[in-house]
PDB file of C-alpha atoms in Angstrom:
ATOM      1  CA  MET A   1     134.596 -15.922 179.569  1.00 56.00           C
ATOM      2  CA  SER A   2     131.980 -14.937 177.677  1.00 68.00           C
ATOM      3  CA  GLU A   3     128.944 -16.223 176.159  1.00 69.00           C
ATOM      4  CA  PRO A   4     128.305 -15.469 172.698  1.00 69.00           C
ATOM      5  CA  TYR A   5     124.729 -14.123 172.730  1.00 65.00           C
ATOM      6  CA  ALA A   6     122.252 -15.627 170.843  1.00 65.00           C
ATOM      7  CA  VAL A   7     120.890 -14.636 167.139  1.00 69.00           C
ATOM      8  CA  GLU A   8     116.806 -14.226 166.968  1.00 79.00           C
ATOM      9  CA  ALA A   9     115.949 -15.462 163.701  1.00 87.00           C
ATOM     10  CA  MET A  10     113.757 -13.045 161.874  1.00 91.00           C
ATOM     11  CA  PRO A  11     109.999 -14.085 161.536  1.00 94.00           C
ATOM     12  CA  ARG A  12     108.419 -15.896 158.564  1.00 95.00           C
ATOM     13  CA  ALA A  13     105.866 -12.742 157.792  1.00 95.00           C
ATOM     14  CA  VAL A  14     109.283 -10.163 158.062  1.00 96.00           C
ATOM     15  CA  SER A  15     110.906 -12.430 155.507  1.00 96.00           C
ATOM     16  CA  VAL A  16     108.108 -12.408 153.196  1.00 97.00           C
ATOM     17  CA  ALA A  17     107.687  -8.675 153.721  1.00 97.00           C
ATOM     18  CA  ARG A  18     111.641  -8.397 153.260  1.00 97.00           C
ATOM     19  CA  ILE A  19     111.090 -10.626 149.524  1.00 97.00           C
ATOM     20  CA  CYS A  20     108.741  -8.528 148.321  1.00 97.00           C
ATOM     21  CA  MET A  21     109.829  -5.311 148.669  1.00 97.00           C
ATOM     22  CA  TRP A  22     113.022  -6.679 146.936  1.00 98.00           C
ATOM     23  CA  VAL A  23     110.871  -8.016 144.111  1.00 97.00           C
ATOM     24  CA  GLN A  24     108.836  -4.430 143.936  1.00 96.00           C
ATOM     25  CA  ALA A  25     112.755  -2.561 143.730  1.00 97.00           C
ATOM     26  CA  VAL A  26     114.006  -4.859 141.201  1.00 96.00           C
ATOM     27  CA  MET A  27     110.937  -4.680 139.061  1.00 95.00           C
ATOM     28  CA  GLY A  28     110.615  -0.819 139.921  1.00 94.00           C
ATOM     29  CA  LEU A  29     114.609  -0.597 138.696  1.00 94.00           C
ATOM     30  CA  VAL A  30     113.873  -2.736 135.619  1.00 95.00           C
ATOM     31  CA  GLY A  31     110.855  -0.811 134.684  1.00 91.00           C
ATOM     32  CA  LEU A  32     112.016   2.267 134.744  1.00 90.00           C
ATOM     33  CA  PHE A  33     115.505   1.750 132.660  1.00 91.00           C
ATOM     34  CA  LEU A  34     113.682   0.522 130.290  1.00 90.00           C
ATOM     35  CA  LEU A  35     111.194   3.405 129.977  1.00 86.00           C
ATOM     36  CA  PHE A  36     114.883   5.648 129.830  1.00 82.00           C
ATOM     37  CA  VAL A  37     115.976   3.695 127.141  1.00 85.00           C
ATOM     38  CA  LEU A  38     112.626   4.098 125.321  1.00 83.00           C
ATOM     39  CA  LEU A  39     112.768   8.123 125.850  1.00 78.00           C
ATOM     40  CA  GLY A  40     116.188   8.234 124.773  1.00 76.00           C
ATOM     41  CA  SER A  41     115.010   7.207 121.021  1.00 74.00           C
ATOM     42  CA  VAL A  42     112.513  10.524 121.493  1.00 68.00           C
ATOM     43  CA  PRO A  43     113.976  13.624 119.865  1.00 72.00           C
ATOM     44  CA  ALA A  44     114.756  15.936 122.559  1.00 72.00           C
ATOM     45  CA  GLY A  45     112.648  18.813 123.256  1.00 72.00           C
ATOM     46  CA  PRO A  46     110.836  21.534 125.369  1.00 71.00           C
ATOM     47  CA  ALA A  47     108.959  18.683 127.107  1.00 68.00           C
ATOM     48  CA  SER A  48     111.698  16.291 128.046  1.00 68.00           C
ATOM     49  CA  GLY A  49     112.964  18.143 131.420  1.00 72.00           C
ATOM     50  CA  ALA A  50     109.389  17.486 132.515  1.00 75.00           C
ATOM     51  CA  VAL A  51     109.421  13.812 131.874  1.00 75.00           C
ATOM     52  CA  LEU A  52     112.601  13.563 133.456  1.00 76.00           C
ATOM     53  CA  ALA A  53     111.460  15.527 136.968  1.00 79.00           C
ATOM     54  CA  ALA A  54     108.201  13.309 136.408  1.00 80.00           C
ATOM     55  CA  LEU A  55     110.257  10.195 136.472  1.00 85.00           C
ATOM     56  CA  ALA A  56     111.946  11.288 139.671  1.00 88.00           C
ATOM     57  CA  VAL A  57     109.073  10.410 141.997  1.00 89.00           C
ATOM     58  CA  PRO A  58     108.954   6.743 140.797  1.00 90.00           C
ATOM     59  CA  LEU A  59     112.582   6.324 141.183  1.00 92.00           C
ATOM     60  CA  LEU A  60     113.071   7.863 144.632  1.00 94.00           C
ATOM     61  CA  THR A  61     109.758   5.205 145.922  1.00 94.00           C
ATOM     62  CA  ILE A  62     112.004   2.382 144.584  1.00 96.00           C
ATOM     63  CA  LEU A  63     114.903   3.251 145.851  1.00 96.00           C
ATOM     64  CA  LEU A  64     113.340   4.373 149.129  1.00 97.00           C
ATOM     65  CA  ILE A  65     111.398   0.582 149.425  1.00 97.00           C
ATOM     66  CA  GLY A  66     115.058  -0.739 148.456  1.00 97.00           C
ATOM     67  CA  PHE A  67     116.312   1.179 151.599  1.00 98.00           C
ATOM     68  CA  LEU A  68     113.922   0.207 153.763  1.00 97.00           C
ATOM     69  CA  ALA A  69     114.458  -3.775 152.341  1.00 97.00           C
ATOM     70  CA  LEU A  70     118.035  -3.377 153.084  1.00 96.00           C
ATOM     71  CA  ARG A  71     117.530  -2.127 156.770  1.00 96.00           C
ATOM     72  CA  ILE A  72     114.764  -4.385 157.851  1.00 95.00           C
ATOM     73  CA  SER A  73     117.256  -6.315 159.368  1.00 93.00           C
ATOM     74  CA  THR A  74     118.648  -3.208 162.098  1.00 93.00           C
ATOM     75  CA  ARG A  75     114.860  -4.004 163.454  1.00 92.00           C
ATOM     76  CA  ARG A  76     114.341  -0.559 164.214  1.00 94.00           C
ATOM     77  CA  SER A  77     110.437   0.882 164.215  1.00 94.00           C
ATOM     78  CA  TRP A  78     111.086   3.024 162.058  1.00 96.00           C
ATOM     79  CA  VAL A  79     111.747   0.621 159.084  1.00 96.00           C
ATOM     80  CA  ARG A  80     108.529  -0.306 159.891  1.00 96.00           C
ATOM     81  CA  ALA A  81     106.705   2.794 160.344  1.00 97.00           C
ATOM     82  CA  CYS A  82     107.999   3.842 157.442  1.00 97.00           C
ATOM     83  CA  GLY A  83     107.130   0.472 155.399  1.00 97.00           C
ATOM     84  CA  LEU A  84     103.667   0.178 156.451  1.00 97.00           C
ATOM     85  CA  VAL A  85     103.354   4.070 155.093  1.00 98.00           C
ATOM     86  CA  VAL A  86     104.676   3.348 151.517  1.00 97.00           C
ATOM     87  CA  GLU A  87     103.463  -0.108 151.110  1.00 97.00           C
ATOM     88  CA  PHE A  88      99.928   1.517 152.012  1.00 97.00           C
ATOM     89  CA  LEU A  89     100.475   4.155 149.493  1.00 96.00           C
ATOM     90  CA  VAL A  90     101.795   2.075 146.726  1.00 95.00           C
ATOM     91  CA  THR A  91      98.950  -0.418 147.249  1.00 96.00           C
ATOM     92  CA  LEU A  92      96.229   2.871 146.972  1.00 96.00           C
ATOM     93  CA  LEU A  93      97.986   4.047 144.353  1.00 93.00           C
ATOM     94  CA  GLY A  94      98.307   0.175 142.033  1.00 92.00           C
ATOM     95  CA  LEU A  95      94.756  -0.033 143.215  1.00 94.00           C
ATOM     96  CA  TRP A  96      93.585   3.457 141.616  1.00 94.00           C
ATOM     97  CA  GLN A  97      95.332   2.557 138.650  1.00 90.00           C
ATOM     98  CA  LEU A  98      93.697  -0.621 138.205  1.00 90.00           C
ATOM     99  CA  LEU A  99      90.820   0.955 137.744  1.00 92.00           C
ATOM    100  CA  GLY A 100      92.090   2.388 134.197  1.00 90.00           C
ATOM    101  CA  SER A 101      93.855  -0.055 132.984  1.00 87.00           C
ATOM    102  CA  VAL A 102      94.234  -3.830 133.987  1.00 89.00           C
ATOM    103  CA  SER A 103      97.606  -4.934 133.303  1.00 88.00           C
ATOM    104  CA  LEU A 104      99.987  -7.775 134.390  1.00 89.00           C
ATOM    105  CA  GLY A 105     102.407  -4.757 135.877  1.00 86.00           C
ATOM    106  CA  ASN A 106     100.036  -3.309 137.906  1.00 89.00           C
ATOM    107  CA  VAL A 107      98.351  -6.392 139.554  1.00 93.00           C
ATOM    108  CA  LEU A 108     101.964  -8.101 140.007  1.00 94.00           C
ATOM    109  CA  GLY A 109     102.627  -4.624 141.868  1.00 92.00           C
ATOM    110  CA  VAL A 110      99.107  -4.059 143.697  1.00 95.00           C
ATOM    111  CA  LEU A 111      99.678  -7.711 144.687  1.00 96.00           C
ATOM    112  CA  LEU A 112     103.315  -7.276 146.109  1.00 97.00           C
ATOM    113  CA  ALA A 113     102.675  -3.937 147.793  1.00 97.00           C
ATOM    114  CA  GLY A 114      99.327  -5.522 149.323  1.00 97.00           C
ATOM    115  CA  VAL A 115     101.489  -8.631 150.576  1.00 98.00           C
ATOM    116  CA  ALA A 116     104.480  -6.573 152.157  1.00 98.00           C
ATOM    117  CA  PHE A 117     101.471  -4.229 153.934  1.00 98.00           C
ATOM    118  CA  GLY A 118      99.783  -7.208 155.391  1.00 97.00           C
ATOM    119  CA  GLN A 119     102.773  -9.217 156.647  1.00 97.00           C
ATOM    120  CA  LEU A 120     104.754  -6.104 158.497  1.00 96.00           C
ATOM    121  CA  CYS A 121     100.957  -5.710 160.564  1.00 96.00           C
ATOM    122  CA  ARG A 122     101.207  -8.895 161.662  1.00 95.00           C
ATOM    123  CA  SER A 123     101.915  -9.010 165.275  1.00 94.00           C
ATOM    124  CA  PRO A 124     105.625 -10.970 164.675  1.00 93.00           C
ATOM    125  CA  SER A 125     106.913  -8.204 162.423  1.00 94.00           C
ATOM    126  CA  ALA A 126     105.763  -5.690 165.050  1.00 93.00           C
ATOM    127  CA  THR A 127     107.252  -7.918 167.875  1.00 93.00           C
ATOM    128  CA  TRP A 128     110.688  -8.258 165.679  1.00 91.00           C
ATOM    129  CA  PHE A 129     111.230  -4.104 165.447  1.00 91.00           C
ATOM    130  CA  ASP A 130     111.885  -3.400 169.175  1.00 86.00           C
ATOM    131  CA  ARG A 131     114.375  -1.018 168.789  1.00 81.00           C
TER     132      ARG A 131
END
């Protein structure tokens, strides 16, 4: 008879990064939803298509972060690599935005992205993503 194989627990660094990524995705979706509601009250004009196209980039970024957070449990190395790249770029963008104006949303976004990036850089995270 075969024995059940042992399931390795997710390291704390990986679970913290995953939680930060989920919080980023949820906050981003709520923010974009509120922005769409606000833009819905503006009369349609020639610039409305350009505004919607400009909002596609943050939407894709938010969906990518959520997708990567969902795929962390697969332990694939490409998930960690993509997560590192995306979180590094989000951190840089957030720091650049902080130069212009400081707000709670900007600071929270930079902190979440920075923590996720830092946790994915740790050696337990590198060991976890072995497939």
